[in-house]
Amino acid sequence: DLQMRLIYDSVAAINDYNKSALWFKKLLNAAADGVNYYLYKHPEVKPVVLQRFKPWYALMRTNGSISATNTGGVTVQEIKKFYSSNADSLFTPARTSAMQKVNIEDHEKVTGSNGFAVAPSKTKSKNAILYINPHVTFYFRSEVHMISKEGLNVYGAVTWGQFFIFQGFNQYCGWMHTSGDADLADLYEEKIIRRSNQLFYKYQNNLRTVTTKQITINYRKNDKLIPQTFTGYYTHHGPVIASRNGRWLSLRENNRSLKGLMQSWLRTKSKGYADFEKTMQIRSNTSDNTVFADDKGNIAYWHGNFIPKRNPKYDWSQPVDGTISATEWKGIHELKEIVYVHNPATGWIQNCNSTPFTVSGESSPDKNKYPTYMAPDGENPRAVNAIRLLSSQNDFTLDKMIETGYDTYLSAFDILLPSLFTSMLIKSDVSDPELTEAVEELKKWDRRSSTSSVATTLAIEWATELSKKIPPAKTDEEKSNLIERLQIIVKNTAAIEKINLLQQVIKELKTNFGTWKVTWGEMNRYQRLTGDLQQKFDDNKHSYAVGLASSTWGCLPAFNSTKPFDTKRRYGAHGNSFVAAVEFGKKLKAKTIVTGGQGMHLSSKHFLDQTDGYINGKFKDVFFYKEDVLKHVERKYHPGSPL
């Protein structure tokens, strides 16, 4: 809460609302009115905090990304340490690592998405096809068709609390956003000087006053709300959010902006490439890459959008000197200056939260032509798999694109498993019949996850334990390059340790299931919970076998499952959410699927009606045109009328 209050300023949001153009202010008013009218008509719904929505609320979070807050690499733990300290300790040098040691599978749980586009030269119909596949927390993307009398007609996925389609399409074009590592925020090392109980910071050989703001956070304890007040510190760069090695770190960012929300809305009304590019010229999309296709056969890719200009002689992946003007931002890069692809000769585009320099095979941009801070992203197993599939196939249809998007080849094990097999040869004195049989099972495996595969269970359980051995990343680029990280694991883990970890997996499987020959479908499950926060995954309740796997290992249809401490099985909680395949011809064709079902209540017949399609890649047809919708009406409803 404190992090958000340091970065997001409600006063600025209110000012943005007041200065908005009339047409946009009407949208903000309508969004608030809709929520408030629903609450008025449904008194049984009891909001915990926000009893009445105000029009400026939408301006507190102005894009649709799941990770909208960029702190330049500072962790919540570092913020907590800084603002929990007493005044004197804030000046005590304390060595704090910029990166935390994390399981690489955990890293993938909080980020991920696949965006594919193929040109007419690679499709059977000679129309461009777009594949929209955000990987987010389940149910975080709701499927919506928005139509207005003023001309809006757009279909796709919305993010909680926002009034625009974030990833989707209209009859002319479509767009898919993937999160990336383009450097959008920077940390500045401030030299703080205290004189007569007043704080200053040094800048260009002068002293400037550190400004402060009182921030009160209410928290509940024993059924009582207790206020706690913090003093927030600020320099002209932004809020001070941490301290490392005796230097305060201030954050420069652009997490919230009026233009960002306007851009998110305006792109939904684009009528093709030229229109869409105009919205990109606003350059206020601060968190996403964009994969694009339209009905004229155009396909395109932009790596980021809002990219600050910086002096390239500094390492912007680390905190820079805040005492000099040379480290200030020099404006924003023009759209034509960022990493970009338009109608590549290869006829295809892919981005899987990976480097843009392999986005279109041989037609990809040249890494040497761009500053490092613009695209520090590394490669990952998903991208390797996507490149293999898109480059080798032709005559795409919607069904073929869906089949491609649901490819379960786990390319990470092309790196990991050979090292295990070599370890077994080196440690030929290891005498364990079950271990030998398990390794033979892995050798025979085609490296595709499936419900019937015992090898999938062995490989993923083993690799999950192995990944815990990886050393801390030193830079964001190193952290995002999962291919390199997997290679580091292979190189730095001793042969006997790899063998021991597999033996440990075999032992745990036998303890939990009575045998180590556990199929992936028995281990990996989908169980939909209700909105009851007290409910949790339960091995004794009904669940569905799932053959998909975590995107960490290269599985394109992500199903990131975890094993709660009180269960034997894994349960999915993150990954594929709303997924769409869209063909842009004279008449739009599209197929979609959502996690489990669109209904949010257990009593709804749509609570689980898309489960089989979600698990097995069997998408439903989209009724985009009014005549098709009217043929399939289940219920008509107007706000205010009886349900």
XYZ file of C-alpha atoms in Angstrom:
643
model
C 0.000 0.000 0.000
C 2.795 2.405 0.844
C 4.544 1.661 -2.457
C 1.394 2.557 -4.366
C 0.831 5.723 -2.362
C 4.415 6.867 -2.951
C 4.070 6.446 -6.708
C 0.406 7.097 -7.537
C -0.870 10.583 -6.750
C -4.642 10.990 -6.446
C -4.327 14.795 -6.555
C -2.663 14.516 -9.982
C -5.369 12.096 -11.145
C -8.098 14.538 -10.110
C -6.298 17.350 -11.948
C -6.083 15.163 -15.068
C -9.812 14.497 -14.861
C -10.597 18.192 -14.535
C -8.502 19.117 -17.580
C -9.723 16.217 -19.764
C -11.424 16.938 -23.069
C -15.214 16.802 -22.817
C -15.491 13.599 -24.891
C -13.077 11.803 -22.577
C -14.586 13.201 -19.398
C -17.921 11.730 -20.555
C -16.265 8.299 -20.755
C -14.812 8.642 -17.259
C -18.201 9.737 -15.929
C -19.954 6.842 -17.660
C -17.505 4.289 -16.248
C -18.143 5.493 -12.693
C -21.891 5.785 -13.277
C -22.059 2.200 -14.464
C -20.417 0.830 -11.327
C -22.440 3.058 -9.015
C -25.707 2.145 -10.715
C -24.895 -1.549 -10.362
C -24.211 -1.091 -6.641
C -27.475 0.860 -6.294
C -29.465 -1.914 -7.976
C -27.649 -4.683 -6.085
C -27.643 -3.730 -2.385
C -26.587 -7.303 -1.547
C -23.147 -6.486 -2.981
C -21.075 -4.962 -0.189
C -17.790 -3.348 -1.331
C -15.144 -3.612 1.370
C -13.554 -0.196 0.796
C -14.862 1.821 -2.155
C -18.546 2.432 -1.459
C -18.992 4.845 -4.344
C -16.814 5.169 -7.446
C -15.616 8.525 -8.704
C -14.771 9.398 -12.315
C -11.084 10.006 -11.641
C -10.544 6.490 -10.242
C -9.843 5.194 -13.768
C -6.919 7.626 -13.945
C -5.133 5.964 -11.050
C -4.197 3.010 -13.265
C -4.022 3.884 -16.910
C -3.035 0.757 -18.830
C -4.177 -2.844 -18.816
C -0.996 -4.648 -17.826
C -1.001 -7.019 -14.887
C 2.281 -5.432 -13.708
C 1.455 -1.763 -14.024
C 3.818 -0.482 -11.340
C 7.462 -0.144 -12.374
C 9.852 0.400 -9.468
C 13.086 0.142 -11.429
C 14.055 -3.110 -9.731
C 13.425 -2.138 -6.109
C 11.529 -4.820 -4.203
C 8.685 -4.307 -1.749
C 11.039 -5.706 0.907
C 13.520 -2.899 0.250
C 10.771 -0.278 0.492
C 9.615 -1.843 3.738
C 13.130 -1.811 5.155
C 13.653 1.845 4.260
C 10.356 3.164 5.584
C 10.322 0.936 8.669
C 13.667 2.315 9.817
C 14.103 5.157 12.259
C 15.451 8.464 11.012
C 19.060 7.819 12.065
C 19.275 4.371 10.505
C 18.291 5.827 7.137
C 21.813 7.227 6.938
C 23.552 4.005 7.923
C 25.230 2.260 4.964
C 23.669 -1.144 4.411
C 24.637 -3.415 1.574
C 21.494 -4.627 -0.160
C 21.420 -6.801 -3.241
C 19.421 -5.356 -6.122
C 18.221 -8.789 -7.205
C 16.595 -11.460 -5.123
C 17.284 -15.154 -5.579
C 14.145 -16.700 -7.050
C 13.054 -19.971 -8.530
C 12.837 -19.319 -12.287
C 9.427 -20.982 -12.309
C 8.230 -18.387 -9.779
C 9.483 -15.609 -12.100
C 7.252 -16.897 -14.872
C 4.200 -16.927 -12.623
C 4.050 -13.145 -12.539
C 4.764 -12.417 -16.180
C 4.070 -13.987 -19.505
C 2.108 -13.855 -22.744
C 2.313 -15.047 -26.340
C 1.481 -12.902 -29.354
C 1.640 -14.322 -32.909
C 0.785 -12.757 -36.265
C 1.060 -14.356 -39.690
C 0.820 -12.506 -42.998
C -1.381 -13.517 -45.962
C 1.640 -15.229 -47.540
C 1.465 -17.891 -44.809
C -2.309 -18.390 -44.515
C -4.657 -20.602 -46.501
C -7.238 -17.825 -46.942
C -4.616 -15.171 -47.789
C -5.849 -13.099 -44.844
C -3.719 -12.063 -41.867
C -4.251 -14.050 -38.652
C -3.556 -12.867 -35.095
C -3.174 -15.062 -32.006
C -3.946 -13.397 -28.661
C -2.673 -15.331 -25.643
C -2.110 -13.361 -22.405
C -0.734 -15.356 -19.477
C -2.131 -13.880 -16.293
C -3.748 -14.899 -13.034
C -6.781 -17.020 -13.878
C -10.010 -15.010 -14.379
C -8.064 -11.733 -14.564
C -9.138 -11.333 -18.199
C -12.902 -11.320 -18.796
C -14.266 -11.753 -22.332
C -16.326 -8.768 -23.459
C -17.966 -7.418 -26.622
C -18.355 -3.623 -26.383
C -20.673 -1.806 -28.796
C -21.900 1.791 -28.661
C -24.212 3.971 -30.731
C -21.232 6.254 -31.319
C -19.482 3.631 -33.435
C -17.524 1.452 -31.034
C -17.546 -2.256 -31.909
C -14.677 -4.102 -30.259
C -14.222 -7.589 -28.808
C -11.623 -9.019 -26.455
C -10.339 -9.111 -22.911
C -10.723 -6.500 -20.206
C -8.732 -6.070 -17.022
C -10.453 -5.590 -13.675
C -11.318 -1.977 -12.979
C -10.847 -0.627 -16.517
C -13.356 0.356 -19.167
C -11.486 -0.527 -22.361
C -10.669 -3.726 -24.227
C -7.006 -4.336 -23.438
C -6.182 -7.202 -25.809
C -8.585 -7.719 -28.654
C -9.909 -6.829 -32.088
C -12.513 -4.991 -34.103
C -13.593 -5.748 -37.688
C -10.537 -3.956 -39.103
C -7.601 -4.948 -36.898
C -6.424 -6.604 -33.704
C -3.666 -6.243 -31.158
C -1.996 -8.395 -28.541
C 0.158 -6.989 -25.727
C 3.058 -8.843 -24.116
C 4.996 -7.509 -21.158
C 8.667 -6.759 -21.792
C 11.829 -5.529 -20.143
C 12.311 -2.238 -22.006
C 13.707 0.198 -19.415
C 10.838 2.533 -18.518
C 11.900 3.649 -15.043
C 15.220 4.541 -13.451
C 16.728 4.701 -10.000
C 18.871 7.667 -8.995
C 21.469 7.563 -6.248
C 20.916 10.686 -4.182
C 23.570 12.223 -1.953
C 21.620 13.238 1.142
C 22.880 15.900 3.553
C 21.237 16.657 6.883
C 21.611 20.114 8.409
C 19.735 21.349 11.460
C 17.180 18.560 11.174
C 16.494 19.474 7.556
C 17.238 17.166 4.621
C 18.892 18.272 1.390
C 20.209 16.455 -1.667
C 23.130 17.471 -3.831
C 22.511 18.351 -7.485
C 24.940 20.120 -9.839
C 27.061 21.252 -6.852
C 24.040 22.862 -5.220
C 21.795 21.734 -2.402
C 18.097 21.169 -2.962
C 15.520 20.542 -0.265
C 14.159 17.020 0.103
C 10.384 17.458 0.049
C 8.120 15.356 2.239
C 4.528 14.179 2.283
C 2.619 12.552 5.105
C 1.044 9.266 4.004
C -1.442 7.538 6.286
C -2.240 3.872 5.767
C -5.103 2.218 7.641
C -4.822 -1.445 8.530
C -7.125 -3.759 10.421
C -6.158 -5.408 13.702
C -8.589 -7.173 16.039
C -11.535 -5.757 14.073
C -10.272 -2.210 14.466
C -8.873 0.120 11.819
C -5.533 1.473 12.970
C -3.845 4.372 11.141
C -0.102 4.390 10.570
C 1.524 7.516 9.174
C 4.727 7.510 7.134
C 6.807 10.428 5.970
C 7.380 10.049 2.236
C 10.563 11.617 0.840
C 10.896 13.101 -2.660
C 13.528 14.637 -4.921
C 12.884 16.155 -8.353
C 13.459 12.669 -9.780
C 10.546 11.249 -7.814
C 9.828 9.356 -4.568
C 12.664 7.929 -2.484
C 11.875 4.230 -2.220
C 14.997 2.498 -0.889
C 18.565 2.835 0.326
C 21.607 0.899 -0.863
C 25.175 1.287 0.249
C 24.382 4.491 2.118
C 22.753 6.227 -0.861
C 19.049 6.942 -1.065
C 17.374 5.763 -4.257
C 14.718 7.913 -5.883
C 12.521 6.617 -8.696
C 11.731 8.289 -11.988
C 8.785 6.622 -13.722
C 5.608 7.229 -15.702
C 3.216 4.683 -14.249
C 0.117 6.876 -14.467
C -0.878 9.340 -17.175
C -3.946 10.817 -18.821
C -2.455 10.170 -22.259
C -1.901 6.518 -21.376
C -5.596 5.959 -20.681
C -6.617 7.916 -23.775
C -4.284 5.798 -25.923
C -5.734 2.602 -24.480
C -9.235 3.737 -25.464
C -8.474 5.240 -28.874
C -6.702 2.165 -30.228
C -9.909 0.148 -29.826
C -11.494 2.324 -32.558
C -8.610 1.963 -35.055
C -9.613 1.099 -38.623
C -6.350 -0.472 -39.708
C -2.601 -0.055 -39.578
C -2.469 3.701 -40.277
C -5.034 4.469 -37.573
C -3.361 2.176 -35.071
C 0.039 3.738 -35.725
C -1.460 7.158 -34.928
C -2.445 5.908 -31.483
C 1.053 4.492 -31.017
C 2.404 7.987 -31.771
C 0.910 9.111 -28.450
C 3.749 7.054 -26.917
C 2.143 6.584 -23.518
C 1.842 2.786 -23.387
C 4.230 2.298 -20.493
C 4.242 -1.436 -19.954
C 3.724 -3.449 -23.096
C 4.952 -4.673 -26.444
C 2.370 -4.883 -29.232
C 1.715 -7.545 -31.895
C -0.677 -6.302 -34.609
C -2.607 -7.511 -37.690
C -5.283 -5.969 -39.902
C -7.712 -6.655 -42.745
C -5.336 -5.234 -45.373
C -2.798 -7.974 -44.603
C -0.481 -5.835 -42.481
C 1.308 -7.367 -39.516
C 3.536 -5.371 -37.167
C 5.372 -5.379 -33.871
C 6.490 -2.579 -31.534
C 8.805 -3.351 -28.620
C 7.474 -1.002 -25.988
C 6.121 2.452 -26.756
C 7.051 4.961 -24.053
C 10.871 4.832 -24.032
C 12.812 7.689 -22.360
C 15.945 8.962 -24.120
C 19.109 8.546 -22.058
C 22.836 9.057 -22.317
C 24.015 5.611 -23.583
C 27.344 5.819 -21.761
C 25.627 5.007 -18.452
C 24.461 1.562 -17.338
C 20.745 2.185 -16.935
C 20.122 -1.312 -15.612
C 21.683 -0.078 -12.365
C 21.067 3.064 -10.274
C 22.737 6.125 -11.824
C 24.285 9.204 -10.254
C 21.493 11.569 -9.241
C 23.790 14.497 -8.459
C 24.475 15.411 -12.106
C 22.327 16.587 -15.009
C 23.985 14.173 -17.465
C 21.775 11.351 -16.172
C 18.483 13.175 -16.722
C 16.036 11.874 -19.323
C 16.339 13.716 -22.640
C 12.702 13.454 -23.692
C 11.018 10.393 -25.214
C 12.126 8.379 -28.226
C 10.157 8.917 -31.423
C 8.067 5.932 -32.486
C 10.301 5.325 -35.502
C 13.331 5.064 -33.193
C 12.102 2.129 -31.086
C 12.523 -1.561 -32.000
C 9.899 -2.197 -34.646
C 8.873 -4.614 -37.431
C 6.322 -4.022 -40.213
C 5.392 -6.702 -42.759
C 8.574 -8.790 -42.367
C 9.649 -10.829 -45.399
C 9.425 -14.027 -43.343
C 5.677 -13.449 -43.018
C 5.418 -14.065 -39.291
C 5.875 -12.349 -35.916
C 6.130 -13.830 -32.443
C 6.816 -12.420 -29.025
C 6.760 -14.487 -25.858
C 8.120 -11.902 -23.399
C 11.393 -12.444 -25.184
C 14.018 -10.534 -27.137
C 12.664 -8.565 -30.127
C 15.774 -9.520 -32.077
C 14.309 -12.930 -32.938
C 10.748 -11.659 -33.405
C 10.605 -12.477 -37.149
C 13.474 -14.856 -37.786
C 15.786 -13.533 -40.500
C 13.643 -10.383 -40.765
C 14.195 -9.445 -37.118
C 15.689 -6.054 -36.169
C 19.457 -5.708 -35.748
C 20.356 -5.573 -32.052
C 23.423 -3.413 -32.759
C 21.261 -0.522 -33.978
C 19.559 0.115 -30.637
C 20.692 1.230 -27.162
C 20.776 -1.579 -24.619
C 18.147 0.024 -22.392
C 15.595 -0.139 -25.207
C 15.470 -3.953 -25.350
C 17.430 -5.789 -22.634
C 15.056 -8.771 -22.899
C 16.594 -12.233 -23.158
C 15.413 -15.401 -24.900
C 13.214 -18.060 -23.344
C 12.063 -21.601 -24.190
C 8.591 -20.462 -25.295
C 10.065 -18.170 -27.937
C 12.366 -20.939 -29.164
C 9.327 -23.176 -29.593
C 7.271 -20.440 -31.308
C 10.076 -19.629 -33.764
C 10.382 -23.297 -34.712
C 6.655 -23.625 -35.377
C 5.936 -20.336 -37.154
C 8.992 -20.514 -39.401
C 8.385 -24.100 -40.534
C 4.638 -24.006 -41.254
C 2.419 -22.495 -43.951
C -1.269 -22.488 -44.915
C -2.385 -21.313 -41.480
C -6.090 -21.391 -40.663
C -7.740 -20.427 -37.380
C -7.708 -24.067 -36.293
C -4.080 -24.525 -37.297
C -3.120 -21.372 -35.404
C -4.910 -22.658 -32.306
C -3.144 -26.011 -32.680
C 0.169 -24.151 -32.921
C -0.683 -22.028 -29.890
C -1.446 -25.209 -27.957
C 1.851 -26.919 -28.775
C 3.169 -28.532 -25.587
C 6.759 -29.197 -26.617
C 8.942 -28.360 -23.590
C 12.088 -27.019 -25.238
C 13.749 -26.252 -21.898
C 14.431 -29.955 -21.509
C 16.534 -29.930 -24.671
C 18.998 -28.099 -22.425
C 18.346 -29.760 -19.075
C 17.921 -33.473 -19.753
C 21.156 -34.198 -21.688
C 23.084 -33.050 -18.623
C 21.187 -35.543 -16.459
C 21.889 -38.368 -18.894
C 25.582 -37.432 -18.942
C 25.587 -37.340 -15.145
C 24.330 -40.921 -15.060
C 27.241 -42.000 -17.269
C 29.746 -40.153 -15.099
C 28.303 -41.625 -11.914
C 28.107 -45.182 -13.241
C 28.592 -46.491 -9.700
C 25.102 -45.292 -8.733
C 23.088 -48.451 -8.085
C 19.379 -47.718 -7.923
C 17.025 -49.734 -10.181
C 14.183 -47.217 -9.817
C 16.486 -44.340 -10.726
C 17.749 -46.228 -13.779
C 14.193 -46.988 -14.890
C 13.142 -43.356 -14.372
C 16.043 -42.108 -16.500
C 15.099 -44.568 -19.244
C 11.551 -43.183 -19.092
C 12.958 -39.686 -19.617
C 15.162 -40.835 -22.512
C 12.140 -42.266 -24.346
C 10.075 -39.112 -23.760
C 9.178 -36.945 -26.772
C 9.386 -33.864 -24.492
C 5.730 -33.020 -24.917
C 3.606 -32.646 -21.825
C 0.427 -34.729 -21.776
C -1.969 -36.198 -19.252
C -0.695 -39.751 -19.873
C 3.009 -38.940 -19.555
C 4.965 -40.158 -16.523
C 8.116 -38.550 -17.936
C 6.488 -35.104 -17.821
C 5.917 -35.478 -14.088
C 9.478 -36.634 -13.468
C 11.015 -33.920 -15.633
C 9.052 -30.970 -14.249
C 9.316 -32.021 -10.610
C 13.066 -32.540 -11.076
C 13.613 -29.299 -12.983
C 11.614 -27.330 -10.403
C 13.985 -28.530 -7.667
C 17.011 -28.000 -9.908
C 16.032 -24.399 -10.653
C 16.306 -23.565 -6.957
C 20.072 -23.987 -7.340
C 20.394 -21.088 -9.753
C 22.508 -18.159 -8.476
C 20.968 -14.679 -8.124
C 20.723 -12.661 -11.332
C 22.967 -9.624 -11.478
C 20.946 -7.668 -14.044
C 17.405 -7.553 -15.413
C 18.720 -8.812 -18.751
C 20.335 -11.820 -17.097
C 17.153 -12.493 -15.148
C 14.967 -12.467 -18.262
C 17.255 -14.670 -20.370
C 15.842 -18.017 -19.291
C 17.812 -19.914 -21.924
C 21.033 -18.636 -20.439
C 19.778 -19.277 -16.905
C 19.001 -22.895 -17.759
C 22.481 -23.266 -19.206
C 23.923 -21.863 -15.970
C 22.014 -24.469 -13.962
C 23.420 -27.250 -16.129
C 26.954 -25.937 -15.848
C 27.007 -25.104 -12.133
C 25.213 -28.130 -10.690
C 27.348 -31.160 -9.918
C 26.470 -34.477 -11.570
C 25.768 -36.219 -8.273
C 23.463 -33.391 -7.206
C 21.373 -33.738 -10.373
C 21.066 -37.448 -9.676
C 20.222 -36.872 -6.022
C 17.460 -34.443 -6.940
C 15.833 -37.012 -9.211
C 16.064 -39.609 -6.454
C 14.424 -37.079 -4.138
C 11.566 -36.608 -6.627
C 11.098 -40.396 -6.919
C 10.961 -40.704 -3.137
C 8.420 -37.895 -2.751
C 6.174 -39.299 -5.476
C 6.207 -42.727 -3.814
C 5.355 -41.139 -0.462
C 2.424 -39.187 -1.895
C 1.053 -41.628 -4.475
C 2.473 -45.035 -3.563
C 4.457 -45.146 -6.821
C 6.815 -42.861 -8.719
C 5.048 -43.711 -11.989
C 2.596 -40.834 -11.688
C 1.144 -39.462 -14.910
C 1.145 -35.707 -15.459
C -2.646 -35.740 -15.607
C -2.794 -37.297 -12.152
C -0.366 -34.694 -10.792
C -1.417 -31.564 -12.708
C -5.014 -30.458 -12.097
C -7.531 -27.731 -12.780
C -9.910 -26.952 -9.931
C -11.999 -23.806 -10.058
C -12.449 -22.003 -6.765
C -15.280 -19.611 -5.974
C -14.770 -16.074 -4.764
C -14.719 -17.272 -1.156
C -11.280 -16.288 0.116
C -11.411 -19.090 2.678
C -11.643 -21.747 -0.027
C -8.457 -23.519 -1.079
C -7.334 -26.290 -3.408
C -8.322 -29.712 -2.121
C -7.177 -33.147 -3.313
C -10.452 -34.642 -2.077
C -12.643 -32.441 -4.286
C -13.337 -32.816 -7.987
C -10.699 -31.544 -10.382
C -9.684 -32.017 -14.020
C -6.545 -33.600 -15.465
C -4.489 -31.097 -17.477
C -1.761 -31.987 -19.966
C -0.471 -28.409 -20.312
C 2.551 -27.168 -18.378
C 4.290 -24.045 -17.151
C 5.528 -21.616 -19.783
C 8.880 -21.750 -17.988
C 9.648 -25.028 -19.719
C 8.575 -23.883 -23.201
C 4.900 -24.877 -23.186
C 3.082 -22.348 -25.360
C -0.331 -22.830 -23.691
C 0.769 -21.832 -20.202
C -0.686 -23.647 -17.218
C 1.453 -22.655 -14.273
C 0.561 -24.923 -11.393
C 1.808 -24.941 -7.832
C 1.690 -27.497 -5.065
C 0.166 -26.045 -1.878
C 1.779 -27.338 1.304
C -1.295 -29.402 2.191
C -1.866 -31.113 -1.180
C -0.131 -33.894 -3.099
C -1.146 -32.581 -6.481
C -0.369 -29.419 -8.405
C -3.167 -26.953 -9.157
C -3.227 -24.310 -11.869
C -3.590 -20.677 -10.847
C -1.947 -18.706 -13.634
C -1.390 -18.920 -17.373
C -3.782 -19.038 -20.329
C -6.774 -16.832 -19.560
C -8.659 -15.299 -22.491
C -7.235 -16.721 -25.731
C -8.291 -15.782 -29.270
C -7.427 -16.624 -32.875
C -8.641 -13.954 -35.305
C -8.696 -13.860 -39.123
C -9.094 -10.454 -40.786
C -10.805 -10.867 -44.150
C -13.791 -9.223 -45.824
C -15.713 -10.655 -42.904
C -14.016 -11.174 -39.566
C -13.730 -14.708 -38.188
C -12.621 -15.469 -34.659
C -12.522 -18.253 -32.095
C -11.910 -17.823 -28.366
C -11.725 -19.639 -25.040
C -11.509 -18.553 -21.391
C -10.357 -20.313 -18.246
C -13.116 -22.663 -17.131
C -16.043 -20.472 -18.034
C -17.272 -16.900 -18.200
C -19.640 -17.267 -15.229
C -18.232 -16.037 -11.928
C -20.699 -17.752 -9.607
C -20.893 -21.449 -8.777
C -24.603 -21.475 -9.580
C -24.013 -20.287 -13.166
C -24.169 -22.904 -15.927
C -21.264 -21.012 -17.491
C -19.011 -21.497 -14.448
C -17.277 -24.543 -15.968
C -18.769 -24.912 -19.450
C -15.513 -23.981 -21.253
C -13.272 -26.244 -19.162
C -12.807 -28.991 -21.758
C -12.157 -26.472 -24.529
C -9.682 -24.608 -22.357
C -7.729 -27.730 -21.427
C -7.731 -29.282 -24.904
C -7.607 -26.239 -27.175
C -11.144 -26.547 -28.548
C -12.214 -22.943 -29.053
C -15.765 -21.601 -29.511
C -16.861 -19.428 -32.446
C -17.198 -15.694 -31.833
C -20.519 -14.131 -32.850
C -19.170 -10.721 -33.792
C -21.928 -9.455 -36.094
C -25.338 -8.487 -34.723
C -27.271 -10.939 -36.884
C -25.154 -13.801 -35.513
C -25.554 -12.626 -31.928
C -29.340 -12.452 -32.258
C -29.426 -16.059 -33.501
C -27.808 -17.224 -30.252
C -29.382 -14.951 -27.627
C -29.720 -16.644 -24.251
C -31.015 -13.623 -22.341
C -31.521 -9.925 -23.029
C -30.903 -7.463 -20.214
C -30.830 -3.704 -19.846
C -29.350 -2.006 -16.748
C -32.175 -1.389 -14.321
C -34.532 -3.996 -15.696
C -35.392 -7.137 -13.677
C -32.982 -10.042 -14.105
